[in-house]
Amino acid sequence: MRKLAVFSVAAALAFAIVGCGGGSKPKTTVWKLAFNQTIDHPQAQALTWLGEEFYKATNGAYKIEVNPNELLGNQKEAFESLQNGVIQMAMLGNPIVEAVNPDFAVLALPGLYRSAEHQQAAYTSGILDDLFKSTVKNNFYTIAAVHAGVRNIYGKKPVRSPADLKGMKIRVQQSQLMIDVINAMGGIAVPMSQGEVYTAIQQGVLDGAENNEVTYFDLKQYEVAPVYSYTKHFMIPDILVINKDAYESLSPEHKAIFDKLIKETIAKAFSIFLEKANTSKKAAEEKGAKFIDDFDASVFTKNFAGVVNKTLNTPEKRKLYNDIKAAK
Ligand code: GCU
């Protein structure tokens, strides 16, 4: 019920017209943007900046309203609302978009990126243009793929080897690839949406989860899973999307402003993320979390070849994989 109410309010506000006509006041189109974590998250900060700048640069014609904390539903629900035009923008985990085009799974493959910088360079080089365009038939435009940290396992005890992970139920995003990778590492993958993770660990439904330091700290997961081990198994991006009609409703002039601001937003999100990964780690340590990196993470990665080959099951996917690998 609560969610339904939220959705109908969102629907009513979308494209709301501010002002009472007479031609004197400009009308403001409000775009609702769904975000599943806190407003302090680097992406939320960068997107808030985007909203402010877009409002100024269009003289108040457009306003982007960032709704954090799954207010507009979890990522899957937000994605449905976006495709139905109830909301206009969303930042989504890559697995959510992978559900409409399996080629997105390539972006999540373990061992694909040499560094965060390599990932960011590949994403902004044009290599992904065709992949992005492919989603128009699903009623949305993919605007960008965004760095979302390096993912590591956390729980109540250190995880330095597949033997340590044996029997541990580890939450993953809803993705077959993630399930396969965690199982290949020795654990038992349990798909679940982000908003349920804290309670599931607290209640013992899960033994742990895997994520970057920012999410680990922002969502206070260190309280229930205080040991964070640097398994470094994934660098899964987030995907910024916009409803097709919303994007196409922009005039050529507004579209140019939007596209330019998006480039700056992505750069901003990236630099804030790198900084915040460090400060989140320190802040979690101050709260009692332990970070473990006295082991060789390649004890996990040697089991990944089978999963990578299983995913690269078409020439298009293999080409995308090779193009990203080769990006400077
Ligand atoms: C990361 C990512 C989110 C995703 C989350 C998750 O934090 O940035 O988009 O929702 O992982 O594991 O669910």
Short mmCIF file of C-alpha atoms and ligand atoms in Angstrom, two decimals:
data_model
loop_
_atom_site.label_atom_id
_atom_site.label_comp_id
_atom_site.label_asym_id
_atom_site.label_seq_id
_atom_site.Cartn_x
_atom_site.Cartn_y
_atom_site.Cartn_z
CA MET A 1 0.00 0.00 0.00
CA ARG A 2 2.70 2.45 1.00
CA LYS A 3 4.56 1.83 -2.24
CA LEU A 4 1.42 2.21 -4.32
CA ALA A 5 0.76 5.54 -2.68
CA VAL A 6 4.33 6.63 -3.36
CA PHE A 7 4.00 5.65 -7.01
CA SER A 8 0.78 7.52 -7.57
CA VAL A 9 2.21 10.64 -5.94
CA ALA A 10 5.23 10.24 -8.19
CA ALA A 11 2.97 9.89 -11.21
CA ALA A 12 1.03 12.99 -10.27
CA LEU A 13 4.16 15.04 -9.81
CA ALA A 14 5.89 13.91 -12.97
CA PHE A 15 5.63 16.54 -15.65
CA ALA A 16 3.86 18.78 -13.12
CA ILE A 17 3.35 22.30 -14.29
CA VAL A 18 4.45 24.93 -11.85
CA GLY A 19 2.93 28.37 -12.14
CA CYS A 20 -0.56 29.44 -13.10
CA GLY A 21 -0.29 30.18 -16.75
CA GLY A 22 -0.75 33.60 -18.27
CA GLY A 23 2.51 33.10 -20.15
CA SER A 24 4.52 35.01 -17.54
CA LYS A 25 5.96 32.14 -15.48
CA PRO A 26 8.02 29.41 -17.16
CA LYS A 27 6.66 25.92 -16.60
CA THR A 28 8.92 23.49 -14.82
CA THR A 29 8.95 19.83 -15.78
CA VAL A 30 9.87 17.68 -12.78
CA TRP A 31 11.81 14.49 -13.45
CA LYS A 32 11.79 11.94 -10.65
CA LEU A 33 15.07 10.06 -10.27
CA ALA A 34 15.17 6.85 -8.22
CA PHE A 35 18.21 6.02 -6.10
CA ASN A 36 18.43 3.04 -3.76
CA GLN A 37 20.98 4.29 -1.24
CA THR A 38 21.52 7.39 0.88
CA ILE A 39 21.74 10.96 -0.36
CA ASP A 40 25.38 10.99 0.89
CA HIS A 41 26.36 8.36 -1.68
CA PRO A 42 28.79 9.77 -4.30
CA GLN A 43 26.38 9.08 -7.16
CA ALA A 44 23.51 10.78 -5.31
CA GLN A 45 25.72 13.80 -4.68
CA ALA A 46 26.72 14.04 -8.33
CA LEU A 47 23.11 13.58 -9.49
CA THR A 48 21.90 16.26 -7.09
CA TRP A 49 24.48 18.56 -8.66
CA LEU A 50 23.17 17.58 -12.11
CA GLY A 51 19.63 18.51 -11.06
CA GLU A 52 20.70 21.92 -9.80
CA GLU A 53 22.80 22.71 -12.86
CA PHE A 54 20.15 21.50 -15.31
CA TYR A 55 17.55 23.68 -13.59
CA LYS A 56 19.81 26.74 -13.85
CA ALA A 57 20.95 26.09 -17.41
CA THR A 58 17.38 25.61 -18.67
CA ASN A 59 16.12 28.68 -16.79
CA GLY A 60 13.92 26.52 -14.63
CA ALA A 61 12.39 24.48 -17.46
CA TYR A 62 13.57 21.19 -15.90
CA LYS A 63 14.02 19.99 -12.39
CA ILE A 64 15.55 16.61 -11.51
CA GLU A 65 14.47 15.37 -8.11
CA VAL A 66 16.75 12.73 -6.57
CA ASN A 67 14.73 10.31 -4.40
CA PRO A 68 17.16 8.28 -2.24
CA ASN A 69 16.68 5.24 0.06
CA GLU A 70 14.43 3.20 -2.29
CA LEU A 71 11.68 5.83 -1.81
CA LEU A 72 10.47 5.10 -5.33
CA GLY A 73 10.81 1.35 -4.81
CA ASN A 74 13.79 -0.99 -4.97
CA GLN A 75 15.86 -0.98 -8.16
CA LYS A 76 13.67 -3.56 -9.89
CA GLU A 77 10.46 -1.69 -9.04
CA ALA A 78 12.00 1.66 -9.99
CA PHE A 79 13.06 0.21 -13.32
CA GLU A 80 9.48 -0.90 -14.06
CA SER A 81 8.14 2.53 -13.12
CA LEU A 82 10.70 4.12 -15.43
CA GLN A 83 9.78 1.91 -18.37
CA ASN A 84 6.11 2.76 -17.73
CA GLY A 85 6.85 6.48 -17.61
CA VAL A 86 5.80 6.87 -13.95
CA ILE A 87 9.30 8.09 -13.12
CA GLN A 88 11.86 9.49 -15.53
CA MET A 89 15.37 8.59 -14.34
CA ALA A 90 17.10 5.95 -12.21
CA MET A 91 20.53 4.73 -11.19
CA LEU A 92 20.43 0.95 -11.37
CA GLY A 93 22.77 -1.92 -10.65
CA ASN A 94 24.06 -3.48 -13.88
CA PRO A 95 22.19 -6.77 -13.21
CA ILE A 96 18.85 -4.97 -13.40
CA VAL A 97 19.57 -3.77 -16.96
CA GLU A 98 21.14 -7.13 -17.84
CA ALA A 99 17.61 -8.53 -17.48
CA VAL A 100 16.55 -6.74 -20.71
CA ASN A 101 19.80 -7.21 -22.63
CA PRO A 102 22.09 -10.07 -21.50
CA ASP A 103 25.06 -8.36 -23.21
CA PHE A 104 25.28 -6.05 -20.17
CA ALA A 105 26.56 -9.07 -18.21
CA VAL A 106 29.92 -8.58 -19.95
CA LEU A 107 30.44 -5.34 -17.97
CA ALA A 108 30.28 -7.31 -14.73
CA LEU A 109 32.75 -10.07 -15.60
CA PRO A 110 35.43 -10.64 -13.00
CA GLY A 111 38.98 -9.86 -14.09
CA LEU A 112 37.89 -7.57 -16.93
CA TYR A 113 39.25 -4.30 -15.55
CA ARG A 114 42.83 -3.48 -14.62
CA SER A 115 41.76 -0.62 -12.34
CA ALA A 116 38.94 1.80 -11.60
CA GLU A 117 40.60 4.22 -14.03
CA HIS A 118 40.65 1.60 -16.79
CA GLN A 119 36.96 0.90 -16.19
CA GLN A 120 36.07 4.59 -16.32
CA ALA A 121 38.17 5.15 -19.47
CA ALA A 122 36.49 2.22 -21.24
CA TYR A 123 33.02 3.48 -20.32
CA THR A 124 33.63 6.99 -21.61
CA SER A 125 35.45 5.97 -24.81
CA GLY A 126 32.42 5.25 -27.01
CA ILE A 127 32.98 1.47 -26.92
CA LEU A 128 29.61 1.00 -25.22
CA ASP A 129 27.57 3.18 -27.60
CA ASP A 130 25.84 0.29 -29.41
CA LEU A 131 25.12 -1.49 -26.15
CA PHE A 132 23.56 1.70 -24.77
CA LYS A 133 21.45 2.29 -27.90
CA SER A 134 20.10 -1.26 -27.72
CA THR A 135 17.78 -0.41 -24.82
CA VAL A 136 15.62 2.10 -26.74
CA LYS A 137 13.34 -0.75 -27.75
CA ASN A 138 12.69 -1.35 -24.05
CA ASN A 139 11.45 2.23 -23.71
CA PHE A 140 14.53 3.76 -22.08
CA TYR A 141 17.88 5.25 -23.01
CA THR A 142 21.02 4.10 -21.26
CA ILE A 143 22.84 7.32 -20.44
CA ALA A 144 26.01 6.01 -18.84
CA ALA A 145 27.78 3.17 -17.07
CA VAL A 146 29.27 4.40 -13.82
CA HIS A 147 32.06 3.09 -11.59
CA ALA A 148 30.57 1.54 -8.45
CA GLY A 149 33.61 0.43 -6.52
CA VAL A 150 35.37 -2.87 -6.02
CA ARG A 151 33.24 -5.53 -4.34
CA ASN A 152 34.55 -7.57 -1.41
CA ILE A 153 33.03 -10.11 0.96
CA TYR A 154 32.00 -9.28 4.51
CA GLY A 155 30.47 -11.19 7.36
CA LYS A 156 31.26 -12.13 10.94
CA LYS A 157 34.64 -13.77 10.19
CA PRO A 158 37.58 -13.27 7.81
CA VAL A 159 37.38 -14.85 4.36
CA ARG A 160 40.86 -15.52 3.00
CA SER A 161 40.22 -18.66 0.95
CA PRO A 162 37.44 -20.73 -0.66
CA ALA A 163 37.60 -22.97 2.44
CA ASP A 164 36.70 -19.98 4.67
CA LEU A 165 33.71 -19.22 2.44
CA LYS A 166 32.41 -22.77 2.42
CA GLY A 167 28.80 -22.96 3.63
CA MET A 168 28.47 -19.16 3.97
CA LYS A 169 25.26 -17.68 2.55
CA ILE A 170 26.31 -14.50 0.77
CA ARG A 171 23.82 -12.02 -0.62
CA VAL A 172 24.21 -11.01 -4.28
CA GLN A 173 22.25 -8.78 -6.65
CA GLN A 174 19.66 -10.57 -8.79
CA SER A 175 22.02 -11.92 -11.44
CA GLN A 176 22.99 -15.39 -12.63
CA LEU A 177 26.56 -14.23 -13.17
CA MET A 178 26.87 -13.09 -9.56
CA ILE A 179 25.39 -16.35 -8.33
CA ASP A 180 27.88 -18.32 -10.44
CA VAL A 181 30.86 -16.24 -9.27
CA ILE A 182 30.09 -16.47 -5.54
CA ASN A 183 29.46 -20.20 -5.87
CA ALA A 184 32.74 -20.59 -7.79
CA MET A 185 34.47 -18.78 -4.90
CA GLY A 186 33.19 -21.44 -2.51
CA GLY A 187 30.14 -19.70 -1.00
CA ILE A 188 26.39 -20.03 -1.38
CA ALA A 189 24.92 -17.09 -3.31
CA VAL A 190 21.54 -15.72 -2.23
CA PRO A 191 19.98 -13.10 -4.56
CA MET A 192 18.15 -10.31 -2.72
CA SER A 193 17.47 -6.60 -3.15
CA GLN A 194 19.73 -4.18 -1.26
CA GLY A 195 17.11 -2.85 1.16
CA GLU A 196 16.66 -6.29 2.77
CA VAL A 197 20.34 -7.13 3.35
CA TYR A 198 20.92 -5.57 6.78
CA THR A 199 17.97 -7.35 8.41
CA ALA A 200 18.70 -10.64 6.64
CA ILE A 201 22.24 -10.67 8.08
CA GLN A 202 20.96 -9.58 11.48
CA GLN A 203 18.44 -12.41 11.52
CA GLY A 204 20.94 -15.01 10.33
CA VAL A 205 19.18 -15.58 6.99
CA LEU A 206 22.51 -14.54 5.46
CA ASP A 207 26.06 -15.00 6.76
CA GLY A 208 27.25 -11.97 4.87
CA ALA A 209 27.22 -9.97 1.68
CA GLU A 210 29.61 -8.44 -0.82
CA ASN A 211 29.89 -4.81 -1.79
CA ASN A 212 32.13 -1.75 -1.95
CA GLU A 213 33.24 0.18 1.15
CA VAL A 214 30.84 3.08 0.49
CA THR A 215 27.70 0.95 0.55
CA TYR A 216 29.09 -1.11 3.45
CA PHE A 217 29.46 2.04 5.52
CA ASP A 218 26.48 4.11 4.33
CA LEU A 219 24.01 1.29 4.95
CA LYS A 220 25.66 0.52 8.33
CA GLN A 221 26.17 -3.11 7.34
CA TYR A 222 29.38 -3.17 9.44
CA GLU A 223 27.06 -3.31 12.49
CA VAL A 224 25.90 -6.82 11.55
CA ALA A 225 28.90 -7.97 9.45
CA PRO A 226 32.00 -6.42 11.04
CA VAL A 227 34.74 -8.26 9.10
CA TYR A 228 35.44 -7.04 5.55
CA SER A 229 37.87 -9.18 3.50
CA TYR A 230 39.49 -7.82 0.32
CA THR A 231 38.49 -10.59 -2.08
CA LYS A 232 38.27 -7.96 -4.89
CA HIS A 233 36.17 -10.29 -7.02
CA PHE A 234 33.93 -7.82 -8.87
CA MET A 235 33.82 -4.30 -10.29
CA ILE A 236 30.18 -4.16 -11.35
CA PRO A 237 29.08 -0.78 -12.71
CA ASP A 238 25.84 1.07 -12.12
CA ILE A 239 23.77 2.16 -15.08
CA LEU A 240 22.11 5.57 -15.39
CA VAL A 241 18.89 5.38 -17.39
CA ILE A 242 16.16 7.71 -18.58
CA ASN A 243 12.64 7.07 -19.88
CA LYS A 244 12.50 7.29 -23.70
CA ASP A 245 9.67 9.85 -23.94
CA ALA A 246 11.25 12.04 -21.27
CA TYR A 247 14.56 12.20 -23.12
CA GLU A 248 12.91 12.70 -26.49
CA SER A 249 10.79 15.55 -25.12
CA LEU A 250 13.92 17.69 -24.74
CA SER A 251 14.43 20.43 -27.34
CA PRO A 252 17.74 20.17 -29.24
CA GLU A 253 19.08 23.00 -27.09
CA HIS A 254 18.07 21.37 -23.81
CA LYS A 255 19.35 18.01 -25.02
CA ALA A 256 22.78 19.52 -25.67
CA ILE A 257 22.84 21.02 -22.17
CA PHE A 258 21.74 17.73 -20.61
CA ASP A 259 24.31 15.65 -22.50
CA LYS A 260 27.13 18.02 -21.55
CA LEU A 261 26.10 18.06 -17.88
CA ILE A 262 25.90 14.27 -17.86
CA LYS A 263 29.56 14.03 -18.87
CA GLU A 264 30.51 16.29 -15.96
CA THR A 265 28.21 14.36 -13.60
CA ILE A 266 29.91 11.06 -14.44
CA ALA A 267 33.37 12.54 -13.88
CA LYS A 268 32.23 14.02 -10.59
CA ALA A 269 30.63 10.77 -9.40
CA PHE A 270 33.87 8.94 -10.19
CA SER A 271 36.17 11.26 -8.26
CA ILE A 272 33.83 11.52 -5.28
CA PHE A 273 33.55 7.71 -5.27
CA LEU A 274 37.30 7.10 -5.10
CA GLU A 275 37.64 9.56 -2.25
CA LYS A 276 34.63 8.21 -0.38
CA ALA A 277 35.80 4.58 -0.63
CA ASN A 278 38.78 5.59 1.54
CA THR A 279 36.87 7.73 4.00
CA SER A 280 34.15 5.07 4.35
CA LYS A 281 36.78 2.46 5.19
CA LYS A 282 38.25 4.70 7.91
CA ALA A 283 34.83 5.59 9.26
CA ALA A 284 33.81 1.91 9.42
CA GLU A 285 37.08 1.10 11.21
CA GLU A 286 36.27 3.76 13.78
CA LYS A 287 32.97 1.98 14.36
CA GLY A 288 34.82 -1.29 15.01
CA ALA A 289 34.91 -2.94 11.56
CA LYS A 290 38.02 -4.94 10.62
CA PHE A 291 39.43 -4.87 7.10
CA ILE A 292 41.44 -7.95 6.08
CA ASP A 293 43.94 -7.80 3.23
CA ASP A 294 46.74 -10.11 4.42
CA PHE A 295 46.02 -12.74 1.76
CA ASP A 296 46.31 -13.30 -1.97
CA ALA A 297 42.92 -12.66 -3.64
CA SER A 298 43.94 -14.74 -6.67
CA VAL A 299 43.06 -17.88 -4.67
CA PHE A 300 39.49 -16.98 -5.65
CA THR A 301 39.96 -15.73 -9.20
CA LYS A 302 41.51 -18.91 -10.53
CA ASN A 303 38.03 -20.47 -10.45
CA PHE A 304 36.49 -17.80 -12.69
CA ALA A 305 37.49 -18.96 -16.19
CA GLY A 306 34.47 -21.27 -16.50
CA VAL A 307 32.04 -18.49 -15.55
CA VAL A 308 33.66 -16.01 -17.95
CA ASN A 309 33.47 -18.50 -20.85
CA LYS A 310 29.87 -19.37 -20.03
CA THR A 311 28.93 -15.67 -20.20
CA LEU A 312 30.84 -14.94 -23.42
CA ASN A 313 28.51 -17.15 -25.43
CA THR A 314 28.03 -14.92 -28.50
CA PRO A 315 30.49 -13.16 -30.86
CA GLU A 316 28.97 -9.78 -29.80
CA LYS A 317 29.71 -10.41 -26.14
CA ARG A 318 33.22 -11.62 -26.87
CA LYS A 319 33.92 -8.52 -29.00
CA LEU A 320 32.64 -6.22 -26.27
CA TYR A 321 34.81 -8.02 -23.73
CA ASN A 322 37.92 -7.74 -25.92
CA ASP A 323 37.23 -4.07 -26.74
CA ILE A 324 36.94 -3.20 -23.06
CA LYS A 325 40.08 -5.18 -22.20
CA ALA A 326 42.00 -3.32 -24.92
CA ALA A 327 40.80 0.16 -23.85
CA LYS A 328 43.67 2.38 -22.74
C1 GCU B 1 26.31 -1.20 -5.24
C2 GCU B 1 25.70 -0.52 -6.40
C3 GCU B 1 24.19 -0.46 -6.30
C4 GCU B 1 23.61 -1.79 -5.99
C5 GCU B 1 24.30 -2.38 -4.80
C6 GCU B 1 23.75 -3.76 -4.50
O1 GCU B 1 26.21 -0.42 -4.12
O2 GCU B 1 26.23 0.78 -6.49
O3 GCU B 1 23.60 0.00 -7.47
O4 GCU B 1 22.28 -1.69 -5.70
O5 GCU B 1 25.68 -2.43 -5.00
O6 GCU B 1 24.55 -4.63 -4.21
O7 GCU B 1 22.55 -3.95 -4.55
#
